[in-house]
Coordinates of C-alpha atoms and ligand atoms in Angstrom, one line a residue:
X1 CA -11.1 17.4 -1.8
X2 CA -14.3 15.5 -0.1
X3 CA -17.6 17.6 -0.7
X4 CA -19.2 18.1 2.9
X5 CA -22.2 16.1 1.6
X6 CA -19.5 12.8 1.4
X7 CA -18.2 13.9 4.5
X8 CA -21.1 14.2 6.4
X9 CA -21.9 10.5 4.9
X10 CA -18.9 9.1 5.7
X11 CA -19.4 10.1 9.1
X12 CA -22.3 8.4 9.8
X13 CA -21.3 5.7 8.8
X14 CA -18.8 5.5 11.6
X15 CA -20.8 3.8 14.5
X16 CA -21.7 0.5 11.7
X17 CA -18.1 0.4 11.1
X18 CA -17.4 0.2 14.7
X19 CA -19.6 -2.3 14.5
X20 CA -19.1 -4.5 11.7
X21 CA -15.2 -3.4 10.6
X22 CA -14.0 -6.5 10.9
X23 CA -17.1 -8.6 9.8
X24 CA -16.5 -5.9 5.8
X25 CA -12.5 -6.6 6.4
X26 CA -12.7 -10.4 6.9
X27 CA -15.5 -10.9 4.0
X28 CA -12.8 -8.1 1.9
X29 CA -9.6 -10.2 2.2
X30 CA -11.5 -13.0 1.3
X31 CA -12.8 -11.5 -1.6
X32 CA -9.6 -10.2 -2.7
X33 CA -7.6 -13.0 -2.7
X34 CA -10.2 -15.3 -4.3
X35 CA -9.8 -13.0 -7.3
X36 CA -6.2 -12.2 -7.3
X37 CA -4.1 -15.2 -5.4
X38 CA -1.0 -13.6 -6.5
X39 CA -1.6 -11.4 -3.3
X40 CA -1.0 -14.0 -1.1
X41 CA 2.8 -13.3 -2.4
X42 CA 2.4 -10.3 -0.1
X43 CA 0.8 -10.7 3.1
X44 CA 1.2 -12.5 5.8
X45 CA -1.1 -15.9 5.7
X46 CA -0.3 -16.3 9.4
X47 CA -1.9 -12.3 10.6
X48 CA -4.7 -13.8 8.2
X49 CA -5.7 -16.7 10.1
X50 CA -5.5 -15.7 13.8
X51 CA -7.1 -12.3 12.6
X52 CA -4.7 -9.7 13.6
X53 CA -4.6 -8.3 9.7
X54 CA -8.6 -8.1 9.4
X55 CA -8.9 -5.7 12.5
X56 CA -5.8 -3.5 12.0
X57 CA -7.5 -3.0 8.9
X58 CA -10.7 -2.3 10.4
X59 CA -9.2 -0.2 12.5
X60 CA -7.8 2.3 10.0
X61 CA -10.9 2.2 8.0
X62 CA -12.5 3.3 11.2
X63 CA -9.9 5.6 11.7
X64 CA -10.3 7.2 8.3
X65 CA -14.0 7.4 8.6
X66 CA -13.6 9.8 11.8
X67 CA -11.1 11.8 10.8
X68 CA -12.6 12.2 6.6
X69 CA -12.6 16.0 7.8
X70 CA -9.4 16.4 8.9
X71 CA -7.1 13.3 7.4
X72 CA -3.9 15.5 8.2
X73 CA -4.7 13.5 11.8
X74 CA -3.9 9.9 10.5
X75 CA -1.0 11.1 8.5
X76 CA 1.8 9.2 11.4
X77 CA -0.6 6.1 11.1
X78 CA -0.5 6.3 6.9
X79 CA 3.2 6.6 7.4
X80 CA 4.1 3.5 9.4
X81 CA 1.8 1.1 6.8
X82 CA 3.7 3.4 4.2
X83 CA 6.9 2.1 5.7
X84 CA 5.5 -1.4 6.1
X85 CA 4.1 -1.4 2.0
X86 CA 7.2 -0.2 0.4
X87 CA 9.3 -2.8 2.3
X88 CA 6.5 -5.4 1.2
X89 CA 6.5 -4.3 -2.6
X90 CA 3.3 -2.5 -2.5
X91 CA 2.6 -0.6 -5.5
X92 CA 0.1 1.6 -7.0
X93 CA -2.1 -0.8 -9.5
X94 CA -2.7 -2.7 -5.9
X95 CA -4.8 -0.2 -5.0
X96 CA -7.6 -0.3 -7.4
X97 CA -7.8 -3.8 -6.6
X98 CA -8.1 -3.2 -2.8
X99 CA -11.0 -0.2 -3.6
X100 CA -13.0 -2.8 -5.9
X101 CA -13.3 -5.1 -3.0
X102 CA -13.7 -3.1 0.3
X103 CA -17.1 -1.7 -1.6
X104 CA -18.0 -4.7 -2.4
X105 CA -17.6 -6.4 0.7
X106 CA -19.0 -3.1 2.6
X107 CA -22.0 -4.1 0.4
X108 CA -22.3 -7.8 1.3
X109 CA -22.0 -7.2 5.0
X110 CA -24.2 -4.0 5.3
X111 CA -26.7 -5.0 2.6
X112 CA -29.7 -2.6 2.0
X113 CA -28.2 -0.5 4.3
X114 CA -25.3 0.2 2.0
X115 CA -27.3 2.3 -0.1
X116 CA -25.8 3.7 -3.5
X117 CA -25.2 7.0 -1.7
X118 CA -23.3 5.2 1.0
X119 CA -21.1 3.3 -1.2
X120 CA -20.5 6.4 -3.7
X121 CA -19.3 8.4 -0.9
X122 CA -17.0 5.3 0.5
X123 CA -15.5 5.5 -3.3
X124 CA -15.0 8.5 -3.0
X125 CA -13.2 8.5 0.0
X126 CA -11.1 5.7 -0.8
X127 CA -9.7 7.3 -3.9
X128 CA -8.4 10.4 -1.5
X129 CA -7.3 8.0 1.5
X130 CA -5.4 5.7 -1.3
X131 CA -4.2 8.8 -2.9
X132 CA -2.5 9.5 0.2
X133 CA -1.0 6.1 0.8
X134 CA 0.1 6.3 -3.2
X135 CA 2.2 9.6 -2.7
X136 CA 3.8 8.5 0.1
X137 CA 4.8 5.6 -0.7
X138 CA 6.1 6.7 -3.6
X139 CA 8.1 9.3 -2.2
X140 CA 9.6 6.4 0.1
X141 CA 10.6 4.0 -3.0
X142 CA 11.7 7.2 -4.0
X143 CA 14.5 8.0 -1.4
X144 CA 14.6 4.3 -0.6
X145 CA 16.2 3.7 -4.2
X146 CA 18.4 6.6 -4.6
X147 CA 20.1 6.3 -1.2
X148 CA 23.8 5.6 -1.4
X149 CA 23.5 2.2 -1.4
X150 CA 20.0 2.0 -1.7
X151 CA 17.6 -0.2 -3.6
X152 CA 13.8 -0.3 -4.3
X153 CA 12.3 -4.0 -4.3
X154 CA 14.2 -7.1 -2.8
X155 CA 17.8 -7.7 -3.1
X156 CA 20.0 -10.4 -2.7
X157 CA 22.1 -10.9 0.5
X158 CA 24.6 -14.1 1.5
X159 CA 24.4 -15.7 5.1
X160 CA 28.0 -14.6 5.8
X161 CA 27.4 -15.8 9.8
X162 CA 25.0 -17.4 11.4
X163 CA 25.0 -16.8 15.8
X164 CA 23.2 -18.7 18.1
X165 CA 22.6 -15.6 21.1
X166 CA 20.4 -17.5 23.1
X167 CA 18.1 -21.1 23.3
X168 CA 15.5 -19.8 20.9
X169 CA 17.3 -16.6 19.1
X170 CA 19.9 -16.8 16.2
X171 CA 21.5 -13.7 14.4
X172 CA 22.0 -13.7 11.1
X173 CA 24.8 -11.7 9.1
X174 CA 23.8 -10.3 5.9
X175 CA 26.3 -8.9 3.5
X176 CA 25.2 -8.1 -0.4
X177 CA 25.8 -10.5 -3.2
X178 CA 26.4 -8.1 -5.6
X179 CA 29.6 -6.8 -3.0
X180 CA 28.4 -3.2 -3.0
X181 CA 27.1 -0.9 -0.2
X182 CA 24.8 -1.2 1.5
X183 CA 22.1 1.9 2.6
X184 CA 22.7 3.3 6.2
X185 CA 19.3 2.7 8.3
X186 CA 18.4 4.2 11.7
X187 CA 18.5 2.7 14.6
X188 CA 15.1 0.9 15.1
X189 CA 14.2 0.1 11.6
X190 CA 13.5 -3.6 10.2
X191 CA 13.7 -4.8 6.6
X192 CA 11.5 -7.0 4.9
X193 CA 12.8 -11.0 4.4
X194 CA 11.4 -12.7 1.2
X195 CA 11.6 -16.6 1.1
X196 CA 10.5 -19.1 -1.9
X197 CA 10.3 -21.9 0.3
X198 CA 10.3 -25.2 -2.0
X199 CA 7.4 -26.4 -1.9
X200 CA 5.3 -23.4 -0.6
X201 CA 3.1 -22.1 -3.7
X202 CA 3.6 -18.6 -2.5
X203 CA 6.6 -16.6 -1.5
X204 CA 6.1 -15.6 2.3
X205 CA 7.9 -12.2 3.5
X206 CA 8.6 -11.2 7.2
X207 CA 9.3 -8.4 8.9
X208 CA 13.0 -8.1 11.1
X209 CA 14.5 -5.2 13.1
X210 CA 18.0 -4.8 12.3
X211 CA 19.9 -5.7 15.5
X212 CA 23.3 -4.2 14.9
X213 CA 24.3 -0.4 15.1
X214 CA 24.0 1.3 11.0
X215 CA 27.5 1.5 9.7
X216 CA 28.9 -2.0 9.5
X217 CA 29.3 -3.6 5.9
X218 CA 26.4 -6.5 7.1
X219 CA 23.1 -6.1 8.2
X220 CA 22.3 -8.2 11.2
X221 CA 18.6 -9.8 12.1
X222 CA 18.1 -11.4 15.4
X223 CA 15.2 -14.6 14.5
X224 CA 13.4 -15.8 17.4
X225 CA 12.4 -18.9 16.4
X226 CA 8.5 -19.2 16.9
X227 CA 7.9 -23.1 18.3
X228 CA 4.6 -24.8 18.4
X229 CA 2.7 -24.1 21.2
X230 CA -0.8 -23.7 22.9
X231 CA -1.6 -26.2 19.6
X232 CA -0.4 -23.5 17.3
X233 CA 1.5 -24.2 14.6
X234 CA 5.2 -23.3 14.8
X235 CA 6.2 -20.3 13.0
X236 CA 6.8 -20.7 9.3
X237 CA 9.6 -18.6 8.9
X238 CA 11.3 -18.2 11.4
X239 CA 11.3 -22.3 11.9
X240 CA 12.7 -21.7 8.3
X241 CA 15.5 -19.7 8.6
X242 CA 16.7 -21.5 12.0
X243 CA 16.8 -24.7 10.5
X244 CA 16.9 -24.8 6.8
X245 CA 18.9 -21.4 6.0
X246 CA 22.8 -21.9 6.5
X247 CA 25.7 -19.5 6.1
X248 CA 26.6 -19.5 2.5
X249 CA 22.7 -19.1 1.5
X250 CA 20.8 -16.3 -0.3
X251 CA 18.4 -13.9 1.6
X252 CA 16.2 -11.5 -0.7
X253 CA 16.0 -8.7 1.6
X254 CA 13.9 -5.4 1.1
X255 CA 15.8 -1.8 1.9
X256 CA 15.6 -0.4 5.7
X257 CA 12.2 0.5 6.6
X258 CA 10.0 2.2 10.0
X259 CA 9.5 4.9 11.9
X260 CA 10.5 3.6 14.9
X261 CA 13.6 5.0 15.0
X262 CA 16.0 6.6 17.9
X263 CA 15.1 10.3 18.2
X264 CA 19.2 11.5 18.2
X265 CA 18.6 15.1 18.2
X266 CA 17.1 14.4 21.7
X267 CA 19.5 15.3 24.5
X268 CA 17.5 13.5 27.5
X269 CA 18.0 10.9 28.9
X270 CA 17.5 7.1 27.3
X271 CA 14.8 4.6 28.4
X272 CA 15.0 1.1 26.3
X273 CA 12.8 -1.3 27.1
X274 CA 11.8 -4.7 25.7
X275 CA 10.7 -8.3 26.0
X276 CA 12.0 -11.3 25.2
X277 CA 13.0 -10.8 21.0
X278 CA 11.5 -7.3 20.9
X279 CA 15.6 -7.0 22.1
X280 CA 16.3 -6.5 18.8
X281 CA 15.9 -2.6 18.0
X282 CA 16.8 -1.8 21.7
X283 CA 20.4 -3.5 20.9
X284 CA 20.6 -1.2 17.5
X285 CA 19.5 1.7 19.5
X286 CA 22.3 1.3 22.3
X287 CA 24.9 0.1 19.8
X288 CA 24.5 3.7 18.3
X289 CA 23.7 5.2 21.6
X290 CA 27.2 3.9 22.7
X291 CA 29.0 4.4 19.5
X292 CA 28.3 7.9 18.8
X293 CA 26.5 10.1 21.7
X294 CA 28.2 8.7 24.8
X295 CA 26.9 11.5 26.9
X296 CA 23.5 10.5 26.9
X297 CA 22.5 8.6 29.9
X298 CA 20.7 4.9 28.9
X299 CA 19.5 2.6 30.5
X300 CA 18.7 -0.6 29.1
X301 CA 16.1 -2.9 30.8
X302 CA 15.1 -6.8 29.5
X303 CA 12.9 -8.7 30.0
X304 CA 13.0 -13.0 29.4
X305 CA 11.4 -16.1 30.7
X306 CA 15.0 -16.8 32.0
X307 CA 18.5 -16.6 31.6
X308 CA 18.6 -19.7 28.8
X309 CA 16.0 -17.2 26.6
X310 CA 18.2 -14.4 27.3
X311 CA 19.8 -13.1 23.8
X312 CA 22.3 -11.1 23.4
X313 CA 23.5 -10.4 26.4
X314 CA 27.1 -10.4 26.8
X315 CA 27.3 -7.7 23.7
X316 CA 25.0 -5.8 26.4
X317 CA 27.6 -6.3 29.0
X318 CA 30.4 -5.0 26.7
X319 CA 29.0 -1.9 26.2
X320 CA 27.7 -0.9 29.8
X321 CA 30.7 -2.2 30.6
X322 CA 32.5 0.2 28.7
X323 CA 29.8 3.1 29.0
X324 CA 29.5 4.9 32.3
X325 CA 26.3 6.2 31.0
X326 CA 25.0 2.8 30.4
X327 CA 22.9 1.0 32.7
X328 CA 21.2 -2.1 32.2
X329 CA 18.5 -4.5 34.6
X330 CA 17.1 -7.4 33.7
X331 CA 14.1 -9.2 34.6
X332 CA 13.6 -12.7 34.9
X333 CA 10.2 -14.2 34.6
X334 CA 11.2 -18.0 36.0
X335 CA 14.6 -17.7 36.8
X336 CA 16.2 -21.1 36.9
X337 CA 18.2 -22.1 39.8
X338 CA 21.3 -21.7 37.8
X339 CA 20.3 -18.0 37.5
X340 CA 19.9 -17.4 40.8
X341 CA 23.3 -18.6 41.6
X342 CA 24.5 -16.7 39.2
X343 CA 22.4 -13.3 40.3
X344 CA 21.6 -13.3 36.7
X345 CA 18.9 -10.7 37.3
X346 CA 18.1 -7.7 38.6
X347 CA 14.1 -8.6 39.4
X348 CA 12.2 -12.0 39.6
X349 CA 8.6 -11.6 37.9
X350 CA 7.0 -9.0 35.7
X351 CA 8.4 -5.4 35.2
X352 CA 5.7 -3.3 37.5
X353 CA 5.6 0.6 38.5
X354 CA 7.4 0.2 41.5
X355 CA 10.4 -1.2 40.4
X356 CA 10.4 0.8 37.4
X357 CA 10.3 3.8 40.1
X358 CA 12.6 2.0 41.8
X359 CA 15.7 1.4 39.2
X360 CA 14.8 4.9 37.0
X361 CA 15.7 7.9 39.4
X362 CA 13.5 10.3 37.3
X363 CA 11.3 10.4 34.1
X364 CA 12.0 13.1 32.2
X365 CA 13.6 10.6 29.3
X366 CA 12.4 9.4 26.0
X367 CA 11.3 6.1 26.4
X368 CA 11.1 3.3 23.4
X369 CA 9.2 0.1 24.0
X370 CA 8.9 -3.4 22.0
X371 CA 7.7 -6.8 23.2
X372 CA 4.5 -8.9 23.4
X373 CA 1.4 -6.9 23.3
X374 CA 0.9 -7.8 26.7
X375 CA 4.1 -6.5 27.8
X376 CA 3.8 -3.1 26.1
X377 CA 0.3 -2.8 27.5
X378 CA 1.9 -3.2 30.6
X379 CA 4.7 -1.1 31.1
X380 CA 3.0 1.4 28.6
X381 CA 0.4 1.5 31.6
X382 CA 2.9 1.6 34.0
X383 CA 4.8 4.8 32.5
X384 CA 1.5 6.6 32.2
X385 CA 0.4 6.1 35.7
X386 CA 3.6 7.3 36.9
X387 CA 3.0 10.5 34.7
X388 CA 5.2 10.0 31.8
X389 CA 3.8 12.0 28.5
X390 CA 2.3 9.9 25.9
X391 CA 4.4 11.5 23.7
X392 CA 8.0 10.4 25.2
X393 CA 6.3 6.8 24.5
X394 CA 7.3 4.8 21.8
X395 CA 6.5 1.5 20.6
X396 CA 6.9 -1.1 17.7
X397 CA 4.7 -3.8 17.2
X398 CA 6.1 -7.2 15.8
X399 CA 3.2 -7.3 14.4
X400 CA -0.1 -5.5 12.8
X401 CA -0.4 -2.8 15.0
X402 CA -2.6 -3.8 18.3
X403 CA -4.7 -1.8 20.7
X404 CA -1.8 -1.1 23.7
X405 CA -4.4 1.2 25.6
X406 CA -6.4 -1.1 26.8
X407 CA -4.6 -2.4 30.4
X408 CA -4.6 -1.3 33.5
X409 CA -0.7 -1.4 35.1
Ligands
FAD501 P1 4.1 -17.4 11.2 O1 4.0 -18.6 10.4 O2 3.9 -16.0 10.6 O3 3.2 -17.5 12.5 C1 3.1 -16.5 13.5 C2 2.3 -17.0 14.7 O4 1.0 -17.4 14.2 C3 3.0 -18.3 15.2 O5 3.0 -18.2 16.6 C4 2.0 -19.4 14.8 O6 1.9 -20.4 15.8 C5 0.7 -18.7 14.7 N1 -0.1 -19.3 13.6 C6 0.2 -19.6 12.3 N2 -0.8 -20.2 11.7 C7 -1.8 -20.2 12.6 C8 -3.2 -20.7 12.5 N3 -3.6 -21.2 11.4 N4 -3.9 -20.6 13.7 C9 -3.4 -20.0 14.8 N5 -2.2 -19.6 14.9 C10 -1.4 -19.7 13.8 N6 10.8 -11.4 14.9 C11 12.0 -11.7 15.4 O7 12.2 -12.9 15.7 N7 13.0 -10.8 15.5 C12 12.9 -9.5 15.1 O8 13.8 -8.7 15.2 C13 11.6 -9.1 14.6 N8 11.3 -7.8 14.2 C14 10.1 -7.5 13.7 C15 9.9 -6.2 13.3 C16 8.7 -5.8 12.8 C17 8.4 -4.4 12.4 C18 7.6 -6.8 12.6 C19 6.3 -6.4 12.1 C20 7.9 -8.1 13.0 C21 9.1 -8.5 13.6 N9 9.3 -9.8 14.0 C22 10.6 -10.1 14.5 C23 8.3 -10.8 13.8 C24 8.6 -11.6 12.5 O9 8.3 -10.7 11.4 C25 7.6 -12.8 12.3 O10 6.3 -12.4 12.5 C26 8.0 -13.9 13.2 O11 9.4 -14.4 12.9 C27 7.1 -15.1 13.1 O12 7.1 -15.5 11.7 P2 6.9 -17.0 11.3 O13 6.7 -17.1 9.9 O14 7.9 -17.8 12.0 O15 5.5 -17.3 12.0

């Protein structure tokens, strides 16, 4: 428990971290991995460069900060970086580590306006918020390892297929090496990918949504391969596992992990929407959806550039085919000529409000969104306008989690 006199500082500290958060996360990371390189095993070099790991960190520090009195409220944000940690390997002696330098570099950027008070009361904290993360994460490697056919770190899995499903997406087929079973997941969840990557002087790990329905001897991951563009570098992994991984390879994969999941003891109606690769859960989720509660109405919406970027779809087909409670649209940014022939698609363009009005009789439905960050901001915009509940929202990021408030629809 927090005295009030550390709560009452932590709290005013709140407005300089919504300040300087990222300025104290950047100069942290830093920090951190100057001392102990054997992090970089862990995170993501790429989130590092372009940023996107220095302010979702910042953002749960400022987070933490305003809700020091009542941390029960961050407890669903704790639990989806819980998710993300144990499928990374994240243990408890990291944790000290991370505490030494988030003081430290709260020190460097603040200066004399840290004072000792300040940073004692930030210790202080950190031990409780880290506390947190410890027992929950524990309790995760916990149920994670005793599953039937569970594990707790990274385990190795053969390329027993490898699909092309569309120009720039490939499935993989995982099945163990060791021959045994492997743990159910639910629909929506990813697992963690570890590569040694001759060469590279660090192992990298990525994050993929399993694309298939739970209950199938393989696990399947859907890879869009990232390309250079915009003079960004291509994708390191996924380039990777597109053009140097083969069937008959090894994959060190972690066990099922997220809490983006299907909510099944939901009777309403079904809303899956995605863009471009964020396909991936949306296919587990109707696989299952199909497979075992039949009487719930879906309806499956996708968005891609065109039909050539279009993955996956004639395992869609199949099942609305065979589903009278299936529906499905698509939505074709640049349809080619050879799409329109075909009436490939249901709407040229962006997904707005009034189509989404237009192709969803009502919205009382649960409603589960991945995609771009621009595309969630979007339709998440969309949805609310239209008076859909925050709450029948959800989303995944492919990604550290992002600000999807912020547009209009
Ligand atoms: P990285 O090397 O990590 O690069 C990512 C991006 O950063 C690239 O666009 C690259 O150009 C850019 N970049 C790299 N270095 C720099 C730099 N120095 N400056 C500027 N830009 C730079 N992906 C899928 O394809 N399918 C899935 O089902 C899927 N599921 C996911 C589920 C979750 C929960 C999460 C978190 C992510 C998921 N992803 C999925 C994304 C996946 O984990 C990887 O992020 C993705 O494959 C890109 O990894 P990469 O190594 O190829 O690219």
């Amino acid at each position: 428990m927090l005295s009030e006199q550390t709560i009452g500082i932590i709290k005013s500290t709140v407005p300089v971290l919504e300040v300087h958060g990222v300025a104290i996360t950047k100069r942290f990371y830093g920090l951190m991995f100057e001392a102990h390189p054997e992090l970089l095993n862990i995170f993501n070099h790429a989130n590092q460069k372009q940023g996107r790991q220095q302010t979702a960190l910042a953002n749960t520090v400022y987070a933490a900060a305003v809700h020091i009195d009542n941390l029960a409220a961050i407890i669903p944000a704790v639990k989806q970086i819980a998710h993300k940690h144990r499928s990374l390997g994240v243990k408890p002696e990291h944790y000290p580590i991370v505490g030494k330098f988030l003081l430290t570099a709260i020190k460097d950027v603040l200066g004399d306006a840290a004072t000792d008070e300040i940073l004692g009361a930030w210790g202080e904290a950190y031990g409780v918020i880290a506390d947190a993360f410890i027992g929950v994460e524990a309790q995760m490697y916990e149920q994670s390892h005793s599953q039937a056919g569970g594990w707790e770190d990274f385990r190795p899995f053969r390329v027993e297929r490898k699909v092309q499903e569309s120009s720039i997406i490939t499935s993989f087929y995982l099945v163990p090496e060791d021959g045994r079973d492997i743990a159910a997941f639910q629909p929506g969840q990813y697992v963690s990918v570890k590569l040694d990557i001759p060469g590279e002087s660090h192992t990298h790990i990525r994050q993929y949504s399993l694309s298939d329905a739970p209950g199938k001897p393989y696990y399947r991951i859907s890879v869009k391969r990232e390309g250079e563009r915009d003079q960004r570098p291509a994708g390191m992994i996924s380039t990777y596992l597109h053009e140097r991984v083969s069937e008959g390879d090894t994959l060190h994969l972690s066990a099922p992990a997220g809490d983006f999941v299907l909510d099944t003891a939901d009777e309403r109606p079904v809303v899956l929407l995605s863009g471009g690769v964020g396909l991936t859960p949306m296919v587990s989720m109707l696989n299952t959806l199909a497979d075992q509660y039949p009487e719930r109405s879906v309806t499956f919406i996708h968005a891609a550039q065109d039909g050539r970027m279009h993955a996956l779809r004639q395992q869609v087909e199949d099942i609305a085919q065979s589903n009278a409670k299936v529906s499905v649209q698509y939505c074709y940014e640049r349809p080619t000529d050879r799409d329109r022939e075909a009436q490939a698609y249901h709407k040229e363009g962006r997904i707005d409000l009034a189509w989404l009005q237009s192709v969803l009789a009502d919205h009382p439905a649960a409603y589960y969104l991945c995609g771009p960050v621009p595309f969630m901001q979007s339709v998440k915009a969309s949805l609310i306008k239209w008076g859909v509940p925050n709450e029948d929202i959800h989303y995944e990021f492919f990604g550290p989690k992002a600000d999807i408030e912020a547009a209009g629809a």
